[in-house]
XYZ file of C-alpha atoms in Angstrom:
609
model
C 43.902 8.816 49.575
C 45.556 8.892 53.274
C 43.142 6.496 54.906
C 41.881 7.547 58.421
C 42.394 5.303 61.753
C 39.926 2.189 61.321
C 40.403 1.829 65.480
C 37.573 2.627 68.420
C 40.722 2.830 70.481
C 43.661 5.030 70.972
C 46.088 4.624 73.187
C 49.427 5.992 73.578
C 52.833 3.246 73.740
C 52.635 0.882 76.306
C 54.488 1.644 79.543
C 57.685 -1.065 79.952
C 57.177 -3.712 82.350
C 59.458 -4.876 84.943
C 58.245 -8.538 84.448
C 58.371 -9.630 81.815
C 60.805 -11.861 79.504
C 61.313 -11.347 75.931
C 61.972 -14.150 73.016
C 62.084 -14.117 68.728
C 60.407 -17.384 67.672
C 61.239 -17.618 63.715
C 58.163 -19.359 62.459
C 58.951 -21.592 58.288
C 56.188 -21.591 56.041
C 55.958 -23.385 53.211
C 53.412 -24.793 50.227
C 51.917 -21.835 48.324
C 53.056 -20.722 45.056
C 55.219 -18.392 43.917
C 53.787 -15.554 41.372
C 54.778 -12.473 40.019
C 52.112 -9.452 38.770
C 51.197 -5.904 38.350
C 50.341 -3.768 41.474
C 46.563 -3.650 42.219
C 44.784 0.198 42.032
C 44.292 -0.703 45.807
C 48.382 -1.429 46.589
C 48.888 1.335 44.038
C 47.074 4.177 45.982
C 48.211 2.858 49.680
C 51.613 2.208 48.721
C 51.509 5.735 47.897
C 50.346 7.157 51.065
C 53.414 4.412 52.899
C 55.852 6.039 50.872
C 54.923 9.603 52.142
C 52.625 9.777 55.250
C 54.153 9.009 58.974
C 53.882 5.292 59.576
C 52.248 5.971 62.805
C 49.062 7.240 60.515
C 49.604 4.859 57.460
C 50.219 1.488 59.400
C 47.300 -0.127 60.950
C 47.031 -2.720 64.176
C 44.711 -5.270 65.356
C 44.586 -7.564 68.357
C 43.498 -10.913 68.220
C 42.507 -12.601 71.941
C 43.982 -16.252 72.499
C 41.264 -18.730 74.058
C 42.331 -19.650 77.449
C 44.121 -23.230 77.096
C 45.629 -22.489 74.310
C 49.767 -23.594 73.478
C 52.226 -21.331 72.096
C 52.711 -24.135 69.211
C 48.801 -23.757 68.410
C 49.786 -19.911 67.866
C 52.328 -19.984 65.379
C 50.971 -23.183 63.791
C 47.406 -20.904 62.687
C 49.901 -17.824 62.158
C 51.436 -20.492 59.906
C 48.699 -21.533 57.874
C 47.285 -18.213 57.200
C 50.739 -17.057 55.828
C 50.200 -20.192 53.291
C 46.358 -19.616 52.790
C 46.705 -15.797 51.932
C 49.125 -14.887 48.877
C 48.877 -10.939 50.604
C 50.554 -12.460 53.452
C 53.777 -13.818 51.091
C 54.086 -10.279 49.052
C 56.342 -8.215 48.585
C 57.217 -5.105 46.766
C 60.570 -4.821 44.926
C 61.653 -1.588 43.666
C 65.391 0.602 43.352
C 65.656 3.136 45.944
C 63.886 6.097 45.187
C 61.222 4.536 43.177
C 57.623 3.373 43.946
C 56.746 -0.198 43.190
C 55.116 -1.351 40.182
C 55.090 -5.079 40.757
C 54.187 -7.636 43.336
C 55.966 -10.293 44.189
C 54.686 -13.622 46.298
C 57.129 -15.654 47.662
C 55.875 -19.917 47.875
C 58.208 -20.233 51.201
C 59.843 -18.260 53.730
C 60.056 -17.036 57.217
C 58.444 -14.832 59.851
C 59.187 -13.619 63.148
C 56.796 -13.743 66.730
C 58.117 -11.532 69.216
C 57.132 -13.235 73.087
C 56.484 -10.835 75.846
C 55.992 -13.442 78.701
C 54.544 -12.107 81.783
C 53.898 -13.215 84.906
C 51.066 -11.392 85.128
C 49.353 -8.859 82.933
C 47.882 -5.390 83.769
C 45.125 -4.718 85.705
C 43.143 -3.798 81.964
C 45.079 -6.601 79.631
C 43.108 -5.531 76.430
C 43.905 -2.332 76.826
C 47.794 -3.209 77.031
C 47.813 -5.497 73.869
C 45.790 -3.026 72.501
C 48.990 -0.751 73.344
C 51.577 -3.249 72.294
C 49.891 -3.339 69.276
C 49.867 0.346 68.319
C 53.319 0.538 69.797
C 54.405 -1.372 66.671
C 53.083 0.323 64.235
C 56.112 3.191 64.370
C 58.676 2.520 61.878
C 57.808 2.340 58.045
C 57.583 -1.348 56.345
C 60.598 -2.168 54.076
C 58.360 -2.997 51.269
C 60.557 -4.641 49.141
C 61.670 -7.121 51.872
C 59.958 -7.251 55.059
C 56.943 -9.396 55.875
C 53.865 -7.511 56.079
C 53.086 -8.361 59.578
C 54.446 -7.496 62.694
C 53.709 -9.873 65.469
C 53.980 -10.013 68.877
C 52.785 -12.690 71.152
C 51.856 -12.076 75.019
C 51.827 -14.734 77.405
C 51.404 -15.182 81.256
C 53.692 -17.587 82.336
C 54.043 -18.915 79.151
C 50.339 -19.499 78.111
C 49.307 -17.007 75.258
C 46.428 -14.427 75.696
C 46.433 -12.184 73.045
C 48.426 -11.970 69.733
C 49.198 -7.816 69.351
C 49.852 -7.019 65.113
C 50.978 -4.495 63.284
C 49.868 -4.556 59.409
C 51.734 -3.202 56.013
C 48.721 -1.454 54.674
C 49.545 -2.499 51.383
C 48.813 -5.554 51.887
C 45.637 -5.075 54.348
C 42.939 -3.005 55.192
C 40.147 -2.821 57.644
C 38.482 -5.516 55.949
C 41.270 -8.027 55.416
C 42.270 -7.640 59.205
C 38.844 -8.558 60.259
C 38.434 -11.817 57.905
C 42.374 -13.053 59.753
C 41.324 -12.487 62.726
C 37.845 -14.918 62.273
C 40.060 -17.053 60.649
C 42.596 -17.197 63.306
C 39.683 -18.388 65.983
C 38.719 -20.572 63.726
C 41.778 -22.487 63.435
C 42.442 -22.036 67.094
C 38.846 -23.948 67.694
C 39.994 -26.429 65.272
C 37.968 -25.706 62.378
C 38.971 -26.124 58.937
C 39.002 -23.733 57.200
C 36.327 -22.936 53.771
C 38.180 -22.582 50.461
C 38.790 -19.155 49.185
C 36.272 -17.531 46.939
C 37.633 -14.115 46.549
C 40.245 -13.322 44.035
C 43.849 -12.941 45.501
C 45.780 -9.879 44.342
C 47.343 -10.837 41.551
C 44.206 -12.483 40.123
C 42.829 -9.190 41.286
C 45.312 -6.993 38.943
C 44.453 -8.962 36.209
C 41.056 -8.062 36.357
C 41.551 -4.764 36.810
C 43.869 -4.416 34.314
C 41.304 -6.254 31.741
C 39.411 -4.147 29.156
C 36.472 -4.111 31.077
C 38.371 -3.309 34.236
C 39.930 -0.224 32.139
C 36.824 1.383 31.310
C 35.607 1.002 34.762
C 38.408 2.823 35.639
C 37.682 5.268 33.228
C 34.160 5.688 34.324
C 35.014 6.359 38.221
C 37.957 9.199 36.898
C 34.694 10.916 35.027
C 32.301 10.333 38.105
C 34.989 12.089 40.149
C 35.935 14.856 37.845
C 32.254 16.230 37.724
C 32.033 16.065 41.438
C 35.355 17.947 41.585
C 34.215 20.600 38.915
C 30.868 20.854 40.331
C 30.876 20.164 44.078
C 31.372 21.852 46.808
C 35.516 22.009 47.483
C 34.592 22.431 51.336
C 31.664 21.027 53.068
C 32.715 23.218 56.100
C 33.351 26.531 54.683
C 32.970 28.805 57.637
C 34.949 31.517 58.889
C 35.794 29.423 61.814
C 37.017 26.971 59.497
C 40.480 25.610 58.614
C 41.782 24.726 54.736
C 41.087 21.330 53.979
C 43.895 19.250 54.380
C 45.421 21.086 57.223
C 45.658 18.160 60.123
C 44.305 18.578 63.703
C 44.218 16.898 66.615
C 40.690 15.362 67.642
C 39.074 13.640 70.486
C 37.655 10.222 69.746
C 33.973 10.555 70.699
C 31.881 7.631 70.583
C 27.963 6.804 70.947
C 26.122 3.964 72.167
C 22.624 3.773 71.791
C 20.220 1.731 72.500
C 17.701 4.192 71.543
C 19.496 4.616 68.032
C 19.527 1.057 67.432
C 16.072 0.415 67.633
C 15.039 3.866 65.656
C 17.204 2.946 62.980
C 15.664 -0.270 62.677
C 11.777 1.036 62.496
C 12.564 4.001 60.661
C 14.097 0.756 57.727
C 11.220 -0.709 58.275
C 8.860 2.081 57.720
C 10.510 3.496 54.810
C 11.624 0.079 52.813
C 15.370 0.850 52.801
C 18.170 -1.203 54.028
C 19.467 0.359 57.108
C 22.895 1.501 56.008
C 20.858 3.349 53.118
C 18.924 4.969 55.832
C 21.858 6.100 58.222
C 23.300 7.015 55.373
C 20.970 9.050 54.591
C 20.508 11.007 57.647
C 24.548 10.990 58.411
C 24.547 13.383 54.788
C 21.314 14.972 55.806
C 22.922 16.366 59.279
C 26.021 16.972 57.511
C 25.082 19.048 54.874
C 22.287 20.863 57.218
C 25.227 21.735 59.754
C 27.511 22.861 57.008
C 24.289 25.245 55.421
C 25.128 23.187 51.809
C 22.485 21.978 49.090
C 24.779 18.502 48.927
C 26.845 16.282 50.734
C 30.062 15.234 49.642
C 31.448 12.334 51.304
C 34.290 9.788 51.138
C 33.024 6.363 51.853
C 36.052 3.927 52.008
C 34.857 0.439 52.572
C 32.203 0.662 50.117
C 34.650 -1.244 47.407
C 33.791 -4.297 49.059
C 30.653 -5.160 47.995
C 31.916 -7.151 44.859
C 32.127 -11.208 45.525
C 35.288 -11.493 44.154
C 36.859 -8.816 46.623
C 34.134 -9.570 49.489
C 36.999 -12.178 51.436
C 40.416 -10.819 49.660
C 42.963 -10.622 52.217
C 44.565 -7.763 50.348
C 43.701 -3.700 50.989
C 41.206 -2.002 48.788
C 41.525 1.387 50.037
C 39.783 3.271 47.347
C 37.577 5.805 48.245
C 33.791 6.065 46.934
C 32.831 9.357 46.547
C 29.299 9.855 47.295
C 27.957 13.265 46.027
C 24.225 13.323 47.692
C 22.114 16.684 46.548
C 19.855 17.107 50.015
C 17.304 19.024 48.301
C 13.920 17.355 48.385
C 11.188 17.962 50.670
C 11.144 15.472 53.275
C 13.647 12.823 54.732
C 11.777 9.451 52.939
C 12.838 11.539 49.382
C 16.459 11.547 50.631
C 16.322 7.863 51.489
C 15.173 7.142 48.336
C 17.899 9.224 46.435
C 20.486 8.081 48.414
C 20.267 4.386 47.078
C 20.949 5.028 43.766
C 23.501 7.262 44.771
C 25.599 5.420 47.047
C 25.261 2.481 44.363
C 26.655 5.182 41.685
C 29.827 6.090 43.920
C 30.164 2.243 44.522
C 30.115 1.816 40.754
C 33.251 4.308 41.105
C 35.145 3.037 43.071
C 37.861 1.523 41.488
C 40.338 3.922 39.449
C 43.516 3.909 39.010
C 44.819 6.164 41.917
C 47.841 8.242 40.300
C 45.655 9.448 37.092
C 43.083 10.230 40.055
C 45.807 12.283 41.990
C 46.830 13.905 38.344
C 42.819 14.779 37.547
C 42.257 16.299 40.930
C 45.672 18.758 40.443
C 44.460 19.440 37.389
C 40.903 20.111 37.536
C 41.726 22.334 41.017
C 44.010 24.390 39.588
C 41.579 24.829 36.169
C 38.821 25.618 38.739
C 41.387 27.277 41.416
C 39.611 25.479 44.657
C 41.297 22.848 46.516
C 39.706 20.176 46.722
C 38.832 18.461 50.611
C 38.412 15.062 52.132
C 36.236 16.844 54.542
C 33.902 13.981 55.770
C 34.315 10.431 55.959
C 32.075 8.062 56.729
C 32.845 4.155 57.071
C 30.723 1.949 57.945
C 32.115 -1.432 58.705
C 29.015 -2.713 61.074
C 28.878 -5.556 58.800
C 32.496 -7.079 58.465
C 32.646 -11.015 58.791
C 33.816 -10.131 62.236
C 34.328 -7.347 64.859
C 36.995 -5.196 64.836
C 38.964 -4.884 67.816
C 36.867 -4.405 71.091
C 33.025 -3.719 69.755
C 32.094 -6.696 70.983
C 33.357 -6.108 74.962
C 33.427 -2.371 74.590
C 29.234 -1.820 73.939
C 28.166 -0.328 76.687
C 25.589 -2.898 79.052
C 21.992 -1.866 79.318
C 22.431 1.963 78.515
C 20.102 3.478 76.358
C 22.550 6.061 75.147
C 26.023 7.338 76.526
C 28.499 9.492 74.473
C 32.091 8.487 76.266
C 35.209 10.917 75.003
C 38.437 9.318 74.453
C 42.056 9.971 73.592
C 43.049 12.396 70.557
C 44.424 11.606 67.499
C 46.014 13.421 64.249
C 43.138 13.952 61.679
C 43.389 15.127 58.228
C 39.922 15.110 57.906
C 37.314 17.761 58.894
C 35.155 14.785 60.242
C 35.182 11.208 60.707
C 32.787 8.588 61.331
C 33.752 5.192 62.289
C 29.835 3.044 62.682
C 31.057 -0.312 64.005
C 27.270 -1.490 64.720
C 23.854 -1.009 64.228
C 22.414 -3.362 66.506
C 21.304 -4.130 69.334
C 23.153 -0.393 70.036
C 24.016 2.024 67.551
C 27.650 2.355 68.257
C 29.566 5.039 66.414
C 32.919 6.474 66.699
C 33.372 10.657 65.757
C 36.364 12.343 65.233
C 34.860 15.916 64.957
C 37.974 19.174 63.743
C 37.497 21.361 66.704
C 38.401 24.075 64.358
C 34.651 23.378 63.067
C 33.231 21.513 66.233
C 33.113 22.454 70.132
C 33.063 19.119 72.411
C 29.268 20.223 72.550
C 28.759 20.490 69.394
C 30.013 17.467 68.429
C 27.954 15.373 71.277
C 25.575 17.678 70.095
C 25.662 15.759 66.243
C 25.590 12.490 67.298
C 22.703 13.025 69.828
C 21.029 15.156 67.184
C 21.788 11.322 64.557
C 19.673 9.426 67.229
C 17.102 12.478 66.986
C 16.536 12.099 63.189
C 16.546 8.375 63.342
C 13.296 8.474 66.154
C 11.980 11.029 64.264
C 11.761 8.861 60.757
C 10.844 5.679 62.454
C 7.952 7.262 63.612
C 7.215 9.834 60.269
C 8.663 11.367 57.601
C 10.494 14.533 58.687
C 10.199 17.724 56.377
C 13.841 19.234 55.274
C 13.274 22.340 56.452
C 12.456 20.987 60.220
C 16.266 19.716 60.903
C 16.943 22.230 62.906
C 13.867 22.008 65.354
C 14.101 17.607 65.575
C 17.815 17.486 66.089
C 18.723 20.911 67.578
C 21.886 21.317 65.330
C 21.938 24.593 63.897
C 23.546 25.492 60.030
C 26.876 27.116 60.370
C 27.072 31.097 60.775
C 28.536 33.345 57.834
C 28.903 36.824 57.573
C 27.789 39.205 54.670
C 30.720 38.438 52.874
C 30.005 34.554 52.228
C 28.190 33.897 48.728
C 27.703 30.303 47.147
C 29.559 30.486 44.054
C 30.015 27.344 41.705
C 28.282 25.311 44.699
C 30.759 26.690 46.952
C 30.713 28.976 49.968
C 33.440 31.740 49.299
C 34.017 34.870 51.010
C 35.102 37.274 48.996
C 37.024 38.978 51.775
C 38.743 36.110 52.042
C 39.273 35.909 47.704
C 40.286 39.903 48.203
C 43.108 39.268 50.872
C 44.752 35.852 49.442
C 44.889 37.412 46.123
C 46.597 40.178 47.189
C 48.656 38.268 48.422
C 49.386 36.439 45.472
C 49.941 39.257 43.396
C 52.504 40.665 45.654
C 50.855 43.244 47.546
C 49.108 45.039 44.717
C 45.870 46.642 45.684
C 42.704 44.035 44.936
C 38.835 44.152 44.760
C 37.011 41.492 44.036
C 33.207 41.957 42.892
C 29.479 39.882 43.023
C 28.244 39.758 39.748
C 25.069 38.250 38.765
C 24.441 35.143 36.712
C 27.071 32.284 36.034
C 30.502 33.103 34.098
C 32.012 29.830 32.595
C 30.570 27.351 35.081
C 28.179 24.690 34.580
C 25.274 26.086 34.444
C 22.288 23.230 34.174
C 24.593 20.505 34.177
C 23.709 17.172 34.911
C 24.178 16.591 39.075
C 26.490 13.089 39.772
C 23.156 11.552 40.426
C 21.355 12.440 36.987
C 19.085 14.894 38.404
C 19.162 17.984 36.600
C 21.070 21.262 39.096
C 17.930 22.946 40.215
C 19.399 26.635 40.930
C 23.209 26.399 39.243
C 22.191 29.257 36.636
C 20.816 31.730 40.199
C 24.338 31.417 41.414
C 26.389 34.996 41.010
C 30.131 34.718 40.042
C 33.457 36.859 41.326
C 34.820 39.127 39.186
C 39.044 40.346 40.649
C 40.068 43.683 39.794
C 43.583 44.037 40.660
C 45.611 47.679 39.609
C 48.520 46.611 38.357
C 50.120 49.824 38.095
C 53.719 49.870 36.522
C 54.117 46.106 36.914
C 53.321 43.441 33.850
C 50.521 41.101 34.820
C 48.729 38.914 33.239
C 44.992 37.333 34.242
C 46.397 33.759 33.875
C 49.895 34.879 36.072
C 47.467 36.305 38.504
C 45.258 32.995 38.381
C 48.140 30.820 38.843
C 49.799 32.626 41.327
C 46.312 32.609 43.667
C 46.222 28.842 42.695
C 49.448 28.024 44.616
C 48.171 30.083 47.886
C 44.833 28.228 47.691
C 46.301 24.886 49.493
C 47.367 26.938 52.469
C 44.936 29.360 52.490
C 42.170 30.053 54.956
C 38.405 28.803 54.344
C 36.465 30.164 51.382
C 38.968 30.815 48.583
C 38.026 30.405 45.202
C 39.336 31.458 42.517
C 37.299 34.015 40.597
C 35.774 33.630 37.320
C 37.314 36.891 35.610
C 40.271 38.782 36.132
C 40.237 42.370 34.991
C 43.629 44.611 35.258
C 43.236 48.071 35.307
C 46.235 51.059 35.659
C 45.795 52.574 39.138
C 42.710 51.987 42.097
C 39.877 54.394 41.441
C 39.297 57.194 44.253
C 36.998 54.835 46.117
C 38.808 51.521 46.101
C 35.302 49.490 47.880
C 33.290 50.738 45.083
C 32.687 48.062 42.582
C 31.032 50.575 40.279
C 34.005 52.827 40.655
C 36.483 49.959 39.752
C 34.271 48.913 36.553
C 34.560 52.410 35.198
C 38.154 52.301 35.196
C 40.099 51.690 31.464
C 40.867 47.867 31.139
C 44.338 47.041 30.343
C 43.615 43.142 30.000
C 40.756 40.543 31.015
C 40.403 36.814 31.519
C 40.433 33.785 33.707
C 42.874 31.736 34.313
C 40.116 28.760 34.716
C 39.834 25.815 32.082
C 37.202 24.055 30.461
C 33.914 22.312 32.926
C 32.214 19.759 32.750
């Protein structure tokens, strides 16, 4: 999984300054030990993404502020012992040229590199400009086989240091590891020494993994996330406004502080008995899935692998998605809160997989099922790291009880992203909203509408049906054409023209019939509650006249399949493919096209589950 920007801040390269100097420091370390191992399914799946994606969107940065007194010496000397404390930090990933990595290797000694920037004075914002010099670094992809895993620059005025700007491999760190350094770092800075490790270091971590036990947990999460593919909804925003999944825009970073949200979140876990990240949780899917007019929420959740002690501290990157799969249909909110625990426990439980069998299930099961599957919402909540990441802690807004602030845009391959970096005493999230899907209103609108819902519960429970009214966000409009199929929206306009496409131009109807065809009917929801209205759901039926050209219903399936990626919002495949000789007299009759002599039938879709 391409892992979305884990920053509140983005800014574009820093502008050159006339004063300043500029000095390589090459920093020995030496005293850990050297090992050899497997890949972890974390490296695995971000190694990956380094391989393909633009290092701009794969590497990740951090900025870690200098206490005021502080020698250059002290710098590299905790730079130093980190390198020895964390085996991520000594890793490397040998491989021929043209290959992905299989193994890890950690080297016991060896050498790193601090760029100086000495100024004689900084800019006017200084975080801001190692926040720059920071992101500036991240261009240019990691030589995995050879290069150390951090790139780090050091800026000084007038030789005293005041902030250390990184770039990070991502296959060696994630959100989570970059936070735990840069405690650490302070730490050593304050003079502190430093607790002994208690989380597993990636080899170690491997070998777990690769146990029998860690195999058929593995297996488990590849079955969690095959129903959800087969079952699910393949879009949560399928909307004639909407884009395919997958297909990148730019966003605006918009980002709430609330005072107000802070302290409803807080009574409305107290009056309901849930943790608080079970009860934004909660209401993030209940808003989504309201907005998008769905019966579930489907929603990566990418630091939720985490919450095992012996991965808790690794300073390695887990970048796994959890897959939460939430069915929103109850009465009232306090039902939802309820379900979501044992659902967001279930996707944690799933986690961990081994990420190219994933990649090989999800090609498979979305060409069986002819959808395309979408990371459409992601939600990450990293309020409770072991310490802030970059800027939370001076960026929270003074005594406001709410602002919404927009900043700069960035490339998202998501349809929307959610970055909550605390809970208390403001609620402070980050949105990244498609504007394909989202107007700048509308997406203040969502987060204002979060801080509704969360008054709302602290006071009461709030019926389902009365989202619209608390929060005033409104489901998403669809024309006549728009039927939930398989637990999908699909327009069957949309089916009609891609198909036709497909099948080179030849003329194409495509038909709502009642009652299931080959789906899965009464099967068991990811969350072991039984589908309530699966069986009520009609299915599309494709008549295409093939005239004098050969076609088959499994050509015609496969050549839809390889449109669907590209293809506007809405397209599923249908059930049943019928061929017929020529288009009856009155081609938007259905009744006039099922009179017609069949020349073959079938789908083109697989088993489900």
């Amino acid at each position: 999984m391409t892992p979305a920007v884990a920053k509140d801040t983005m800014l574009q390269n820093p502008q050159p300054l006339t004063s300043t100097t500029t000095t390589t420091v090459t920093v020995a370390y030496a005293g850990g030990d050297e090992r050899r191992g497997p890949l972890t399914m974390g490296q695995a799946n971000m190694i990956r993404c380094i391989l393909r994606d633009d290092p701009t969107h794969i590497n990740i940065h951090d900025v870690w502020p200098v206490p005021e007194g502080t020698t250059p010496a002290a710098v590299t000397d905790a730079l130093r012992a980190l390198a020895v404390r964390h085996e991520g930090l000594r890793t490397t990933f040998p491989h021929p040229p043209g290959s992905a990595p299989i193994d890890q290797v950690v080297a016991a000694e060896g050498t790193f590199t601090v760029t100086v920037l000495d100024h004689t004075e900084l800019p006017a914002d200084p975080a801001e400009y190692a926040e720059s010099v920071a992101r500036a670094a991240r261009a240019g992809r990691f030589a995995l086989e050879r290069e150390f895993p951090l790139r780090i620059t050091l800026l000084t005025v007038a030789g005293q240091p005041a902030y250390v700007a990184l770039a990070f491999s991502h296959a060696v760190a994630d959100a989570s590891a970059m936070a735990i350094l840069r405690e650490e770092f302070a730490e050593l800075l304050a003079g502190k020494e430093l607790p002994g490790l208690t989380s597993l270091p990636p080899v170690d971590l491997a070998a777990v993994e690769a146990s029998p036990a860690g195999l058929r947990k593995s297996e488990a999460s590849l079955r969690y996330w095959e129903r959800i593919l087969r079952t699910g909804p393949q879009e949560m925003f399928a909307e004639p406004r909407g884009r395919r999944p997958g297909t990148d825009e730019e966003a605006r970073q918009l980002t709430l502080r609330s005072r107000r949200g802070g302290r409803a979140l807080a009574g409305a876990a107290r009056r309901t008995g849930h943790p608080e990240a079970t009860v934004l949780m909660a209401a993030w899917c209940a808003l989504v899935a309201h907005r998008a007019g769905q019966d579930s929420c489907v929603t990566a959740v990418p630091s939720a692998n985490r919450f095992h002690a012996r991965v808790a501290r690794s300073v390695t990157t887990t970048s796994q998605d959890a897959l939460l799969h939430l069915d929103v249909r109850v009465p009232a909110f306090d039902a939802l809160v309820s379900r979501t625990w044992g659902a967001v426990l279930n996707a944690y439980r799933h986690s961990q997989f081994d990420s190219v069998r994933l990649w090989e299930m999800i090609d498979r099961v979305t060409a069986e099922r002819g959808s395309h599957f979408g990371r459409d919402v992601v939600f990450n909540d990293v309020s409770a790291l072991p310490a802030p990441i970059l800027g939370t802690d001076a960026q929270d807004g003074g005594d406001a009880e709410q602002e919404l602030t927009w900043g700069p845009p960035q490339a998202l391959p998501t349809r929307m992203l959610a970055f909550t970096y605390r809970t208390t005493p403001q609620l402070h999230i980050s949105l990244w909203a498609a504007p394909s899907v989202f107007t700048p209103e509308e997406a203040e609108g969502f987060l204002s509408g979060l801080v509704l819902l969360l008054e709302a519960a602290a006071a009461g429970d709030v019926p389902m049906e009365a989202l619209a009214e608390v929060t005033g966000i409104r489901p998403a409009e669809r024309g006549p054409d728009w039927l939930r199929v398989d637990g999908c929206w699909v327009s069957s306009d949309a089916v009609r023209e891609t198909l036709g496409r497909a099948v080179g131009g030849l003329p194409v109807h495509v038909s709502e019939d009642p009652g299931p065809y080959g789906s899965a009917a009464g099967a068991a929801d990811t969350d072991g509650t039984a589908g309530e209205a699966s069986g009520a759901e009609p299915h599309l039926t494709a008549y295409i006249a093939c005239g004098d050209t050969p076609l088959a219903p499994d050509e015609a399936h496969r050549a839809l399949t390889a449109l669907i990626p590209a293809a506007g919002s809405g397209v599923l495949a249908p059930h049943r493919y019928v061929i017929v000789g020529n288009p009856p007299t009155e081609p938007d009759r259905s009744d006039a096209w099922r009179r017609l002599n069949t020349i073959d039938e079938g789908t083109g879709r697989s088993r489900q589950v």
